[in-house]
Amino acid sequence: MSNKVAVYRKEHFNSAHRLFNADWDDEMNKKVFGKCSNPHYHGHNYELIVKLVGEINPKTGFVMDMKLLSDVIQEQIIERFDHKNLNEDCNEFAQLNPTAENIVVTIYNILSQHIDPVLKMTVRLYETERNFVQYPA
Amino acid sequence: MSNKVAVYRKEHFNSAHRLFNADWDDEMNKKVFGKCSNPHYHGHNYELIVKLVGEINPKTGFVMDMKLLSDVIQEQIIERFDHKNLNEDCNEFAQLNPTAENIVVTIYNILSQHIDPVLKMTVRLYETERNFVQYPA
Amino acid sequence: MSNKVAVYRKEHFNSAHRLFNADWDDEMNKKVFGKCSNPHYHGHNYELIVKLVGEINPKTGFVMDMKLLSDVIQEQIIERFDHKNLNEDCNEFAQLNPTAENIVVTIYNILSQHIDPVLKMTVRLYETERNFVQYPA
Amino acid sequence: MSNKVAVYRKEHFNSAHRLFNADWDDEMNKKVFGKCSNPHYHGHNYELIVKLVGEINPKTGFVMDMKLLSDVIQEQIIERFDHKNLNEDCNEFAQLNPTAENIVVTIYNILSQHIDPVLKMTVRLYETERNFVQYPA
Amino acid sequence: MSNKVAVYRKEHFNSAHRLFNADWDDEMNKKVFGKCSNPHYHGHNYELIVKLVGEINPKTGFVMDMKLLSDVIQEQIIERFDHKNLNEDCNEFAQLNPTAENIVVTIYNILSQHIDPVLKMTVRLYETERNFVQYPA
Amino acid sequence: MSNKVAVYRKEHFNSAHRLFNADWDDEMNKKVFGKCSNPHYHGHNYELIVKLVGEINPKTGFVMDMKLLSDVIQEQIIERFDHKNLNEDCNEFAQLNPTAENIVVTIYNILSQHIDPVLKMTVRLYETERNFVQYPA
């Protein structure tokens, strides 16, 4: 059995978005995405959980200092997406439909540039208490 | 002691909004409301709890049938505000800043036209898990 | 301003019940109570919160020792209703429809015989996360 | 690393049940299952989370439309088990003890006939906040 | 009916404490407070909810800016008690047994010096999910 | 696909601790662990979830009787750590820094001596709602 430990840090942000495929007309967008495609946007309190798997540093007893992980998430994700309109304000979603699936992959890709690659990362995103996603699966 | 019982029903809706006072310029709005005034909106998963106080009907054992209360909230509030932009899509906030305080009073006023006035109503609204409001206080 | 403090203790129990008025025929029960009147019962994880209001005892710093309050709730309520069929197993509901409203008043009346009357009691009962009641209101 | 994403949908239902092995006499059932074997049943608010793993459809940004997944769960599981007595009303448990373990496998087997087999499914079932199960493990 | 609205802000802190009456010997403390009197302390994640009741400012739509309320709670309460030993590190409890009741009154008294007295304040403190207190009641 | 089912049991305990490496001086401890190294300790409400994976016993319908699992956790973990100071009262942390990572591995190692090795165990520990760990990862 591996002696690796997983550590998790939970943060949140509030954003507006709409589901929209620019290759489709409004009718097709409405048919596929329903009220989620409302042109004036709606929004969510997103809950984000970042999981890192690694070995315990025997000096600190930490896999990673959760305070430092929290700082990375704040700087890279919360400041980028919190109190923003994902479609209008965020370049990441200029060409990419901001579904929960696409948001979680985007967050993973951003964070992976700032987290030690020795630590295996998984990102979970709650769009609501009833709808959530994870990447990698 | 009164023999009245309170019943509570919880529902939710997801909306976009921005905090904005049309009498102020952008700089003043930004100073007062900070990132909550972002022009392209942000959003929330709003949790709504409606409380009704009354006497138990001895035939049904109900103060009010929670199924009927749920239907009223769905028809009057959820269909009106869910997956909407409160500032852009909802007449109620055309002239009224959609703070949690103003939203909860608006919901109270709408519902009070559809609930038996014998039942004393209180409305609580969670904008996030950490910020919430109630009316009447 | 009163210098009284409220203390709350949360407990839970799991019970089966059906909503049923013995004065009505099956059709009328079905019409009023819908699937809640299913003859073979359904069930809930009930969450119970007992609130007591009083002055702080200067020697203990307690309004009431929460361990003792928990013991009273366990002995008087949990042992009586947990893993029971409220309609079939519990005399309290032999003639009384076990709606959340009637259950919370019943619990209040039982507990009031075992709690110092100097302490003002309020009982809240969650039938589900979305439907709950309180007595007195 | 796989580029697959997991999506989760949470639903709930309320049921009565008792734990009971028809091959045993009442004494043996009582010895093994304790108060969970009460002949008149008890009940729970079951919380159900269905997880599906697959690739993101580049046109929709979805692994699967959560609205459609919710509809499948409603039609196949909630309508079948909600406000029912699992032992008395549900053929699935006529010969099968409705433990959380057996319920979750049953739900998995029903849903697997209605979900695209390309999507790898996992089902989690909360009997209470403190007792829950998952299949496959 | 009053046109006042209640606003609530939730914060948290983590502290160690023990229940102890310096007028009693160890045996009496142990008898009254049980394991809560363990000489080497135990601890809690305290959840704090501050409620303020007032009229909506028509310019801002706020009863009080929740960001400012959060700042007051952070400066006056969280910095004072978070990651502290209430008995050893905090003058407030040098002579006062840090029961939940005494902590909530202490927090109320501190905050009342920093909150506009026009706003009626109530403080709720969760010691655990199952034990919580409120002042004034 | 394996026909194994996972069962989970959640328990909790309240403890005091401080983060501290005895090989470092106070300044170094303060630099690395910040306020978590406060000499007089702070504390948490720890939530513990034990997961066991195995096959369903066809006679009982159980992977393991959750009542028995709860008893093992109570006897081996809760009685050992609840209302204790992990650094001062618990031999397990006399030489081991009681970070969440080290606590979860310690709990795993204790429980593994009391759980049937046929059942694959995973332990998750919530130090706060926002910081949690799991072992094995």
mmCIF file with all atom_site columns, C-alpha atoms in Angstrom, chain E residues 2-135:
data_model
loop_
_atom_site.group_PDB
_atom_site.id
_atom_site.type_symbol
_atom_site.label_atom_id
_atom_site.label_alt_id
_atom_site.label_comp_id
_atom_site.label_asym_id
_atom_site.label_entity_id
_atom_site.label_seq_id
_atom_site.pdbx_PDB_ins_code
_atom_site.Cartn_x
_atom_site.Cartn_y
_atom_site.Cartn_z
_atom_site.occupancy
_atom_site.B_iso_or_equiv
_atom_site.pdbx_formal_charge
_atom_site.auth_seq_id
_atom_site.auth_comp_id
_atom_site.auth_asym_id
_atom_site.auth_atom_id
_atom_site.pdbx_PDB_model_num
ATOM 1   C CA . SER E 1 2   ? -41.903 47.018 11.838 1.00 0.00 ? 2   SER E CA 1
ATOM 2   C CA . ASN E 1 3   ? -40.125 47.578 8.544  1.00 0.00 ? 3   ASN E CA 1
ATOM 3   C CA . LYS E 1 4   ? -36.817 46.509 10.022 1.00 0.00 ? 4   LYS E CA 1
ATOM 4   C CA . VAL E 1 5   ? -34.614 43.880 8.427  1.00 0.00 ? 5   VAL E CA 1
ATOM 5   C CA . ALA E 1 6   ? -32.161 41.516 10.134 1.00 0.00 ? 6   ALA E CA 1
ATOM 6   C CA . VAL E 1 7   ? -28.729 40.896 8.601  1.00 0.00 ? 7   VAL E CA 1
ATOM 7   C CA . TYR E 1 8   ? -26.478 38.037 9.685  1.00 0.00 ? 8   TYR E CA 1
ATOM 8   C CA . ARG E 1 9   ? -22.747 37.447 9.258  1.00 0.00 ? 9   ARG E CA 1
ATOM 9   C CA . LYS E 1 10  ? -21.062 34.121 10.029 1.00 0.00 ? 10  LYS E CA 1
ATOM 10  C CA . GLU E 1 11  ? -17.390 33.797 11.026 1.00 0.00 ? 11  GLU E CA 1
ATOM 11  C CA . HIS E 1 12  ? -15.381 31.112 12.814 1.00 0.00 ? 12  HIS E CA 1
ATOM 12  C CA . PHE E 1 13  ? -12.423 30.595 15.138 1.00 0.00 ? 13  PHE E CA 1
ATOM 13  C CA . ASN E 1 14  ? -10.596 27.628 16.644 1.00 0.00 ? 14  ASN E CA 1
ATOM 14  C CA . SER E 1 15  ? -9.727  27.673 20.337 1.00 0.00 ? 15  SER E CA 1
ATOM 15  C CA . ALA E 1 16  ? -8.701  25.457 23.236 1.00 0.00 ? 16  ALA E CA 1
ATOM 16  C CA . HIS E 1 17  ? -10.451 25.658 26.590 1.00 0.00 ? 17  HIS E CA 1
ATOM 17  C CA . ARG E 1 18  ? -11.334 23.746 29.730 1.00 0.00 ? 18  ARG E CA 1
ATOM 18  C CA . LEU E 1 19  ? -14.304 24.189 32.031 1.00 0.00 ? 19  LEU E CA 1
ATOM 19  C CA . PHE E 1 20  ? -13.067 25.055 35.508 1.00 0.00 ? 20  PHE E CA 1
ATOM 20  C CA . ASN E 1 21  ? -14.336 26.809 38.642 1.00 0.00 ? 21  ASN E CA 1
ATOM 21  C CA . ALA E 1 22  ? -11.320 28.050 40.645 1.00 0.00 ? 22  ALA E CA 1
ATOM 22  C CA . ASP E 1 23  ? -13.402 28.007 43.847 1.00 0.00 ? 23  ASP E CA 1
ATOM 23  C CA . TRP E 1 24  ? -13.744 24.236 43.609 1.00 0.00 ? 24  TRP E CA 1
ATOM 24  C CA . ASP E 1 25  ? -11.134 21.484 44.051 1.00 0.00 ? 25  ASP E CA 1
ATOM 25  C CA . ASP E 1 26  ? -10.240 19.169 41.169 1.00 0.00 ? 26  ASP E CA 1
ATOM 26  C CA . GLU E 1 27  ? -12.639 16.472 42.324 1.00 0.00 ? 27  GLU E CA 1
ATOM 27  C CA . MET E 1 28  ? -15.604 18.869 42.339 1.00 0.00 ? 28  MET E CA 1
ATOM 28  C CA . ASN E 1 29  ? -14.619 20.275 38.933 1.00 0.00 ? 29  ASN E CA 1
ATOM 29  C CA . LYS E 1 30  ? -14.379 16.762 37.554 1.00 0.00 ? 30  LYS E CA 1
ATOM 30  C CA . LYS E 1 31  ? -17.748 15.829 39.047 1.00 0.00 ? 31  LYS E CA 1
ATOM 31  C CA . VAL E 1 32  ? -19.525 18.858 37.552 1.00 0.00 ? 32  VAL E CA 1
ATOM 32  C CA . PHE E 1 33  ? -17.717 19.281 34.239 1.00 0.00 ? 33  PHE E CA 1
ATOM 33  C CA . GLY E 1 34  ? -16.585 15.698 33.490 1.00 0.00 ? 34  GLY E CA 1
ATOM 34  C CA . LYS E 1 35  ? -14.140 15.350 30.609 1.00 0.00 ? 35  LYS E CA 1
ATOM 35  C CA . CYS E 1 36  ? -14.713 19.023 29.725 1.00 0.00 ? 36  CYS E CA 1
ATOM 36  C CA . SER E 1 37  ? -12.546 19.801 32.756 1.00 0.00 ? 37  SER E CA 1
ATOM 37  C CA . ASN E 1 38  ? -9.497  17.844 31.503 1.00 0.00 ? 38  ASN E CA 1
ATOM 38  C CA . PRO E 1 39  ? -6.497  19.876 32.862 1.00 0.00 ? 39  PRO E CA 1
ATOM 39  C CA . HIS E 1 40  ? -4.647  19.882 29.548 1.00 0.00 ? 40  HIS E CA 1
ATOM 40  C CA . TYR E 1 41  ? -7.589  21.398 27.653 1.00 0.00 ? 41  TYR E CA 1
ATOM 41  C CA . HIS E 1 42  ? -9.550  20.307 24.601 1.00 0.00 ? 42  HIS E CA 1
ATOM 42  C CA . GLY E 1 43  ? -10.807 22.467 21.755 1.00 0.00 ? 43  GLY E CA 1
ATOM 43  C CA . HIS E 1 44  ? -13.464 23.430 19.285 1.00 0.00 ? 44  HIS E CA 1
ATOM 44  C CA . ASN E 1 45  ? -14.142 24.970 15.886 1.00 0.00 ? 45  ASN E CA 1
ATOM 45  C CA . TYR E 1 46  ? -16.440 27.751 17.038 1.00 0.00 ? 46  TYR E CA 1
ATOM 46  C CA . GLU E 1 47  ? -18.945 29.127 14.518 1.00 0.00 ? 47  GLU E CA 1
ATOM 47  C CA . LEU E 1 48  ? -20.148 32.655 15.294 1.00 0.00 ? 48  LEU E CA 1
ATOM 48  C CA . ILE E 1 49  ? -23.220 34.363 13.803 1.00 0.00 ? 49  ILE E CA 1
ATOM 49  C CA . VAL E 1 50  ? -23.801 38.053 14.478 1.00 0.00 ? 50  VAL E CA 1
ATOM 50  C CA . LYS E 1 51  ? -27.316 39.362 13.775 1.00 0.00 ? 51  LYS E CA 1
ATOM 51  C CA . LEU E 1 52  ? -28.077 43.074 13.452 1.00 0.00 ? 52  LEU E CA 1
ATOM 52  C CA . VAL E 1 53  ? -31.566 44.533 13.133 1.00 0.00 ? 53  VAL E CA 1
ATOM 53  C CA . GLY E 1 54  ? -32.203 47.935 11.599 1.00 0.00 ? 54  GLY E CA 1
ATOM 54  C CA . GLU E 1 55  ? -33.711 49.875 8.757  1.00 0.00 ? 55  GLU E CA 1
ATOM 55  C CA . ILE E 1 56  ? -32.443 49.678 5.187  1.00 0.00 ? 56  ILE E CA 1
ATOM 56  C CA . ASN E 1 57  ? -30.377 52.694 4.161  1.00 0.00 ? 57  ASN E CA 1
ATOM 57  C CA . PRO E 1 58  ? -32.168 53.762 0.956  1.00 0.00 ? 58  PRO E CA 1
ATOM 58  C CA . LYS E 1 59  ? -28.919 54.870 -0.718 1.00 0.00 ? 59  LYS E CA 1
ATOM 59  C CA . THR E 1 60  ? -26.958 51.655 -0.227 1.00 0.00 ? 60  THR E CA 1
ATOM 60  C CA . GLY E 1 61  ? -29.740 49.126 0.210  1.00 0.00 ? 61  GLY E CA 1
ATOM 61  C CA . PHE E 1 62  ? -27.805 47.902 3.266  1.00 0.00 ? 62  PHE E CA 1
ATOM 62  C CA . VAL E 1 63  ? -28.725 47.678 6.942  1.00 0.00 ? 63  VAL E CA 1
ATOM 63  C CA . MET E 1 64  ? -24.966 47.558 7.422  1.00 0.00 ? 64  MET E CA 1
ATOM 64  C CA . ASP E 1 65  ? -22.248 46.760 4.889  1.00 0.00 ? 65  ASP E CA 1
ATOM 65  C CA . MET E 1 66  ? -21.490 43.085 5.604  1.00 0.00 ? 66  MET E CA 1
ATOM 66  C CA . LYS E 1 67  ? -17.870 43.684 4.605  1.00 0.00 ? 67  LYS E CA 1
ATOM 67  C CA . LEU E 1 68  ? -17.541 46.256 7.394  1.00 0.00 ? 68  LEU E CA 1
ATOM 68  C CA . LEU E 1 69  ? -19.317 43.985 9.864  1.00 0.00 ? 69  LEU E CA 1
ATOM 69  C CA . SER E 1 70  ? -16.966 41.158 8.893  1.00 0.00 ? 70  SER E CA 1
ATOM 70  C CA . ASP E 1 71  ? -14.001 43.473 9.465  1.00 0.00 ? 71  ASP E CA 1
ATOM 71  C CA . VAL E 1 72  ? -15.244 44.407 12.949 1.00 0.00 ? 72  VAL E CA 1
ATOM 72  C CA . ILE E 1 73  ? -15.747 40.754 13.897 1.00 0.00 ? 73  ILE E CA 1
ATOM 73  C CA . GLN E 1 74  ? -12.307 39.844 12.527 1.00 0.00 ? 74  GLN E CA 1
ATOM 74  C CA . GLU E 1 75  ? -10.538 42.636 14.390 1.00 0.00 ? 75  GLU E CA 1
ATOM 75  C CA . GLN E 1 76  ? -12.398 42.417 17.682 1.00 0.00 ? 76  GLN E CA 1
ATOM 76  C CA . ILE E 1 77  ? -13.192 38.701 18.031 1.00 0.00 ? 77  ILE E CA 1
ATOM 77  C CA . ILE E 1 78  ? -11.301 36.456 15.610 1.00 0.00 ? 78  ILE E CA 1
ATOM 78  C CA . GLU E 1 79  ? -7.883  38.040 16.225 1.00 0.00 ? 79  GLU E CA 1
ATOM 79  C CA . ARG E 1 80  ? -8.565  37.904 19.964 1.00 0.00 ? 80  ARG E CA 1
ATOM 80  C CA . PHE E 1 81  ? -9.695  34.280 20.258 1.00 0.00 ? 81  PHE E CA 1
ATOM 81  C CA . ASP E 1 82  ? -8.607  32.354 17.119 1.00 0.00 ? 82  ASP E CA 1
ATOM 82  C CA . HIS E 1 83  ? -5.870  29.761 17.693 1.00 0.00 ? 83  HIS E CA 1
ATOM 83  C CA . LYS E 1 84  ? -5.784  30.740 21.360 1.00 0.00 ? 84  LYS E CA 1
ATOM 84  C CA . ASN E 1 85  ? -6.270  28.986 24.664 1.00 0.00 ? 85  ASN E CA 1
ATOM 85  C CA . LEU E 1 86  ? -9.250  30.816 26.140 1.00 0.00 ? 86  LEU E CA 1
ATOM 86  C CA . ASN E 1 87  ? -8.254  30.058 29.749 1.00 0.00 ? 87  ASN E CA 1
ATOM 87  C CA . GLU E 1 88  ? -4.548  30.802 29.406 1.00 0.00 ? 88  GLU E CA 1
ATOM 88  C CA . ASP E 1 89  ? -4.216  33.402 26.663 1.00 0.00 ? 89  ASP E CA 1
ATOM 89  C CA . CYS E 1 90  ? -7.356  35.531 27.052 1.00 0.00 ? 90  CYS E CA 1
ATOM 90  C CA . ASN E 1 91  ? -7.822  37.988 29.934 1.00 0.00 ? 91  ASN E CA 1
ATOM 91  C CA . GLU E 1 92  ? -11.585 37.833 29.460 1.00 0.00 ? 92  GLU E CA 1
ATOM 92  C CA . PHE E 1 93  ? -11.580 34.303 30.863 1.00 0.00 ? 93  PHE E CA 1
ATOM 93  C CA . ALA E 1 94  ? -8.902  34.695 33.524 1.00 0.00 ? 94  ALA E CA 1
ATOM 94  C CA . GLN E 1 95  ? -11.666 34.748 36.164 1.00 0.00 ? 95  GLN E CA 1
ATOM 95  C CA . LEU E 1 96  ? -14.591 33.549 34.044 1.00 0.00 ? 96  LEU E CA 1
ATOM 96  C CA . ASN E 1 97  ? -15.310 29.916 33.164 1.00 0.00 ? 97  ASN E CA 1
ATOM 97  C CA . PRO E 1 98  ? -15.245 29.740 29.327 1.00 0.00 ? 98  PRO E CA 1
ATOM 98  C CA . THR E 1 99  ? -18.540 27.904 28.863 1.00 0.00 ? 99  THR E CA 1
ATOM 99  C CA . ALA E 1 100 ? -20.348 28.607 25.603 1.00 0.00 ? 100 ALA E CA 1
ATOM 100 C CA . GLU E 1 101 ? -22.783 30.763 27.604 1.00 0.00 ? 101 GLU E CA 1
ATOM 101 C CA . ASN E 1 102 ? -20.017 32.925 29.066 1.00 0.00 ? 102 ASN E CA 1
ATOM 102 C CA . ILE E 1 103 ? -18.189 33.164 25.735 1.00 0.00 ? 103 ILE E CA 1
ATOM 103 C CA . VAL E 1 104 ? -21.274 34.369 23.859 1.00 0.00 ? 104 VAL E CA 1
ATOM 104 C CA . VAL E 1 105 ? -22.018 37.069 26.463 1.00 0.00 ? 105 VAL E CA 1
ATOM 105 C CA . THR E 1 106 ? -18.365 38.149 26.354 1.00 0.00 ? 106 THR E CA 1
ATOM 106 C CA . ILE E 1 107 ? -18.436 38.409 22.552 1.00 0.00 ? 107 ILE E CA 1
ATOM 107 C CA . TYR E 1 108 ? -21.673 40.407 22.719 1.00 0.00 ? 108 TYR E CA 1
ATOM 108 C CA . ASN E 1 109 ? -20.169 42.832 25.210 1.00 0.00 ? 109 ASN E CA 1
ATOM 109 C CA . ILE E 1 110 ? -17.020 43.350 23.140 1.00 0.00 ? 110 ILE E CA 1
ATOM 110 C CA . LEU E 1 111 ? -18.867 43.829 19.853 1.00 0.00 ? 111 LEU E CA 1
ATOM 111 C CA . SER E 1 112 ? -21.453 46.185 21.379 1.00 0.00 ? 112 SER E CA 1
ATOM 112 C CA . GLN E 1 113 ? -18.675 48.751 21.833 1.00 0.00 ? 113 GLN E CA 1
ATOM 113 C CA . HIS E 1 114 ? -17.951 48.712 18.095 1.00 0.00 ? 114 HIS E CA 1
ATOM 114 C CA . ILE E 1 115 ? -21.410 48.444 16.520 1.00 0.00 ? 115 ILE E CA 1
ATOM 115 C CA . ASP E 1 116 ? -23.811 51.363 16.048 1.00 0.00 ? 116 ASP E CA 1
ATOM 116 C CA . PRO E 1 117 ? -26.216 51.084 19.021 1.00 0.00 ? 117 PRO E CA 1
ATOM 117 C CA . VAL E 1 118 ? -29.117 51.888 16.688 1.00 0.00 ? 118 VAL E CA 1
ATOM 118 C CA . LEU E 1 119 ? -28.685 48.331 15.392 1.00 0.00 ? 119 LEU E CA 1
ATOM 119 C CA . LYS E 1 120 ? -30.066 45.700 17.770 1.00 0.00 ? 120 LYS E CA 1
ATOM 120 C CA . MET E 1 121 ? -27.495 42.914 18.013 1.00 0.00 ? 121 MET E CA 1
ATOM 121 C CA . THR E 1 122 ? -27.871 39.200 18.796 1.00 0.00 ? 122 THR E CA 1
ATOM 122 C CA . VAL E 1 123 ? -24.939 36.765 18.884 1.00 0.00 ? 123 VAL E CA 1
ATOM 123 C CA . ARG E 1 124 ? -25.145 33.029 18.309 1.00 0.00 ? 124 ARG E CA 1
ATOM 124 C CA . LEU E 1 125 ? -22.206 30.713 19.008 1.00 0.00 ? 125 LEU E CA 1
ATOM 125 C CA . TYR E 1 126 ? -21.914 27.070 17.895 1.00 0.00 ? 126 TYR E CA 1
ATOM 126 C CA . GLU E 1 127 ? -19.479 25.123 20.114 1.00 0.00 ? 127 GLU E CA 1
ATOM 127 C CA . THR E 1 128 ? -20.323 22.006 18.129 1.00 0.00 ? 128 THR E CA 1
ATOM 128 C CA . GLU E 1 129 ? -23.038 21.292 15.575 1.00 0.00 ? 129 GLU E CA 1
ATOM 129 C CA . ARG E 1 130 ? -25.096 19.867 18.461 1.00 0.00 ? 130 ARG E CA 1
ATOM 130 C CA . ASN E 1 131 ? -24.414 22.433 21.236 1.00 0.00 ? 131 ASN E CA 1
ATOM 131 C CA . PHE E 1 132 ? -24.991 26.123 20.659 1.00 0.00 ? 132 PHE E CA 1
ATOM 132 C CA . VAL E 1 133 ? -26.048 29.274 22.499 1.00 0.00 ? 133 VAL E CA 1
ATOM 133 C CA . GLN E 1 134 ? -27.469 32.728 21.813 1.00 0.00 ? 134 GLN E CA 1
ATOM 134 C CA . TYR E 1 135 ? -27.402 36.087 23.595 1.00 0.00 ? 135 TYR E CA 1
#
